[in-house]
Amino acid sequence: MLRQYVYISTADGIGPAEIALILEACQRNNAARGITGLLLYNGRNFLQLLEGDVEDLSWVMRKIEADPRHGGVSIIEDISIATRACPDWLMRHIRIADQVSERRATLDAELPAEIEPNLRRIILNFAALN
Ligand SMILES: Cc1cc2nc3c(=O)[nH]c(=O)nc-3n(C[C@H](O)[C@H](O)[C@H](O)COP(=O)(O)O)c2cc1C
């Protein structure tokens, strides 16, 4: 059964090199586990959407929660889904625009249309924070 998790976490000063390492692990593991999703970082917090089978999501969440690069992992959405919102993204890092005023519009254009409207609002609000 497919589920979709969204969590937020706290991490100061994560640079592009660290993000690249995280994405490398995603390419390796998420492909093998059938996990897809997206990752946002606003300079202080991550927001990650993960979708896949429950067993696979539990497996990856254990790794993610134990990762010392961030803390305070808190799941804000855990829902059953019929189809994936991000079927083609093993883990897509969506860059948040530098200008706060531009963040909603640029992100709105990049988020998949299949994301449920309420969740879309949550993600857009997250991106507007700094
Ligand atoms: C914000 C964040 C998101 C992450 N997302 C994933 C993920 O989707 N898949 C994954 O395998 N690892 C992810 N990681 C990395 C894991 O915590 C862990 O370092 C990695 O899975 C180890 O992979 P390895 O055992 O193949 O070396 C993430 C780490 C952070 C900090």
Tab-separated table of C-alpha atoms and ligand atoms in Angstrom:
chain	number	residue	atom	x	y	z
A	1	MET	CA	0.000	0.000	0.000
A	2	LEU	CA	1.354	3.398	-1.001
A	3	ARG	CA	1.831	6.082	1.627
A	4	GLN	CA	3.107	9.613	1.576
A	5	TYR	CA	5.093	11.111	4.458
A	6	VAL	CA	6.094	14.705	4.891
A	7	TYR	CA	8.432	15.732	7.686
A	8	ILE	CA	10.292	18.847	8.711
A	9	SER	CA	13.610	18.956	10.543
A	10	THR	CA	16.185	21.478	11.711
A	11	ALA	CA	19.702	21.867	10.343
A	12	ASP	CA	21.909	24.938	10.324
A	13	GLY	CA	24.349	25.767	7.573
A	14	ILE	CA	23.945	22.830	5.237
A	15	GLY	CA	25.856	23.715	2.067
A	16	PRO	CA	25.568	22.517	-1.530
A	17	ALA	CA	28.231	19.818	-1.025
A	18	GLU	CA	26.270	18.256	1.838
A	19	ILE	CA	23.036	18.422	-0.156
A	20	ALA	CA	24.832	16.668	-3.027
A	21	LEU	CA	25.919	13.861	-0.684
A	22	ILE	CA	22.367	13.434	0.600
A	23	LEU	CA	21.069	13.270	-2.971
A	24	GLU	CA	23.690	10.637	-3.816
A	25	ALA	CA	22.387	8.433	-1.006
A	26	CYS	CA	18.867	9.015	-2.349
A	27	GLN	CA	19.870	7.893	-5.852
A	28	ARG	CA	21.380	4.729	-4.373
A	29	ASN	CA	18.768	3.740	-1.846
A	30	ASN	CA	15.510	5.214	-3.067
A	31	ALA	CA	15.819	3.545	-6.453
A	32	ALA	CA	16.346	0.154	-4.802
A	33	ARG	CA	13.396	0.723	-2.448
A	34	GLY	CA	10.955	2.344	-4.853
A	35	ILE	CA	10.919	5.592	-2.898
A	36	THR	CA	10.195	8.905	-4.633
A	37	GLY	CA	9.760	12.461	-3.428
A	38	LEU	CA	11.144	15.930	-3.046
A	39	LEU	CA	13.440	17.799	-0.695
A	40	LEU	CA	13.466	21.478	0.230
A	41	TYR	CA	15.995	23.328	2.403
A	42	ASN	CA	15.409	26.920	3.449
A	43	GLY	CA	18.744	27.482	5.216
A	44	ARG	CA	17.428	26.356	8.618
A	45	ASN	CA	14.965	23.571	8.013
A	46	PHE	CA	14.406	20.679	5.679
A	47	LEU	CA	11.012	19.669	4.391
A	48	GLN	CA	10.951	16.292	2.686
A	49	LEU	CA	8.093	14.488	0.964
A	50	LEU	CA	8.595	10.733	0.662
A	51	GLU	CA	6.286	8.241	-1.005
A	52	GLY	CA	6.442	4.485	-1.315
A	53	ASP	CA	5.381	1.285	0.422
A	54	VAL	CA	5.128	1.453	4.204
A	55	GLU	CA	7.982	-1.008	4.815
A	56	ASP	CA	10.311	0.954	2.541
A	57	LEU	CA	9.325	4.277	4.078
A	58	SER	CA	9.921	2.945	7.608
A	59	TRP	CA	13.332	1.677	6.509
A	60	VAL	CA	14.421	5.022	5.062
A	61	MET	CA	12.888	7.055	7.903
A	62	ARG	CA	15.004	5.102	10.410
A	63	LYS	CA	18.131	6.099	8.477
A	64	ILE	CA	17.009	9.710	8.082
A	65	GLU	CA	16.044	10.105	11.757
A	66	ALA	CA	19.455	8.793	12.828
A	67	ASP	CA	21.324	11.207	10.537
A	68	PRO	CA	23.386	13.682	12.617
A	69	ARG	CA	23.234	16.326	9.857
A	70	HIS	CA	19.813	17.373	11.129
A	71	GLY	CA	17.600	16.977	14.188
A	72	GLY	CA	14.072	17.355	15.474
A	73	VAL	CA	12.585	15.276	12.674
A	74	SER	CA	8.842	15.710	12.925
A	75	ILE	CA	6.316	14.075	10.623
A	76	ILE	CA	3.603	16.531	9.619
A	77	GLU	CA	1.727	14.360	7.081
A	78	ASP	CA	1.240	10.609	6.868
A	79	ILE	CA	-1.460	9.674	4.400
A	80	SER	CA	-2.464	6.796	2.187
A	81	ILE	CA	-2.260	7.637	-1.525
A	82	ALA	CA	-3.592	5.870	-4.616
A	83	THR	CA	-0.914	7.221	-6.965
A	84	ARG	CA	2.392	8.965	-6.487
A	85	ALA	CA	2.682	12.737	-6.778
A	86	CYS	CA	6.357	12.474	-7.808
A	87	PRO	CA	6.632	9.192	-9.772
A	88	ASP	CA	9.691	10.314	-11.739
A	89	TRP	CA	11.736	11.825	-8.899
A	90	LEU	CA	13.949	9.464	-6.833
A	91	MET	CA	14.489	12.592	-4.774
A	92	ARG	CA	14.213	15.968	-6.375
A	93	HIS	CA	15.972	18.822	-4.637
A	94	ILE	CA	13.886	21.881	-5.407
A	95	ARG	CA	15.880	25.056	-4.837
A	96	ILE	CA	14.096	27.782	-2.935
A	97	ALA	CA	14.559	31.228	-4.512
A	98	ASP	CA	16.824	33.658	-2.629
A	99	GLN	CA	14.210	36.388	-2.729
A	100	VAL	CA	11.418	35.610	-0.253
A	101	SER	CA	8.965	37.493	-2.484
A	102	GLU	CA	9.705	35.137	-5.382
A	103	ARG	CA	9.596	31.880	-3.459
A	104	ARG	CA	5.903	31.075	-3.715
A	105	ALA	CA	5.699	31.695	-7.444
A	106	THR	CA	8.860	29.770	-8.356
A	107	LEU	CA	7.998	26.826	-6.129
A	108	ASP	CA	4.381	26.782	-7.225
A	109	ALA	CA	5.614	26.311	-10.782
A	110	GLU	CA	7.889	23.410	-9.790
A	111	LEU	CA	5.674	21.380	-7.459
A	112	PRO	CA	3.877	18.511	-9.179
A	113	ALA	CA	0.197	19.126	-9.911
A	114	GLU	CA	-0.702	15.851	-8.150
A	115	ILE	CA	0.167	17.145	-4.684
A	116	GLU	CA	-2.998	17.453	-2.650
A	117	PRO	CA	-4.061	21.141	-2.326
A	118	ASN	CA	-3.783	21.325	1.460
A	119	LEU	CA	-0.296	19.841	1.412
A	120	ARG	CA	0.662	22.186	-1.395
A	121	ARG	CA	-0.301	25.132	0.804
A	122	ILE	CA	1.816	23.757	3.660
A	123	ILE	CA	4.841	23.406	1.366
A	124	LEU	CA	4.412	26.906	-0.082
A	125	ASN	CA	4.112	28.349	3.439
A	126	PHE	CA	7.261	26.499	4.505
A	127	ALA	CA	9.174	27.994	1.611
A	128	ALA	CA	8.073	31.516	2.486
A	129	LEU	CA	9.713	31.258	5.916
A	130	ASN	CA	13.328	32.250	6.360
B	1	LIG	C1	17.264	15.874	5.097
B	1	LIG	C2	17.772	14.517	4.720
B	1	LIG	C3	17.060	13.740	3.805
B	1	LIG	C4	17.524	12.472	3.439
B	1	LIG	N1	16.794	11.723	2.570
B	1	LIG	C5	17.223	10.485	2.246
B	1	LIG	C6	16.481	9.663	1.362
B	1	LIG	O1	15.419	10.020	0.836
B	1	LIG	N2	16.988	8.431	1.056
B	1	LIG	C7	18.161	7.982	1.584
B	1	LIG	O2	18.552	6.854	1.276
B	1	LIG	N3	18.886	8.738	2.407
B	1	LIG	C8	18.450	9.968	2.753
B	1	LIG	N4	19.189	10.740	3.600
B	1	LIG	C9	20.514	10.233	4.034
B	1	LIG	C10	20.384	9.220	5.142
B	1	LIG	O3	20.197	9.888	6.364
B	1	LIG	C11	21.652	8.350	5.220
B	1	LIG	O4	22.788	9.169	5.346
B	1	LIG	C12	21.822	7.498	3.981
B	1	LIG	O5	20.630	6.826	3.670
B	1	LIG	C13	22.958	6.485	4.178
B	1	LIG	O6	23.059	5.747	3.014
B	1	LIG	P1	24.050	4.514	2.912
B	1	LIG	O7	23.730	3.608	4.071
B	1	LIG	O8	23.737	3.918	1.583
B	1	LIG	O9	25.421	5.115	2.975
B	1	LIG	C14	18.736	11.996	3.997
B	1	LIG	C15	19.430	12.776	4.913
B	1	LIG	C16	18.970	14.029	5.281
B	1	LIG	C17	19.749	14.852	6.260
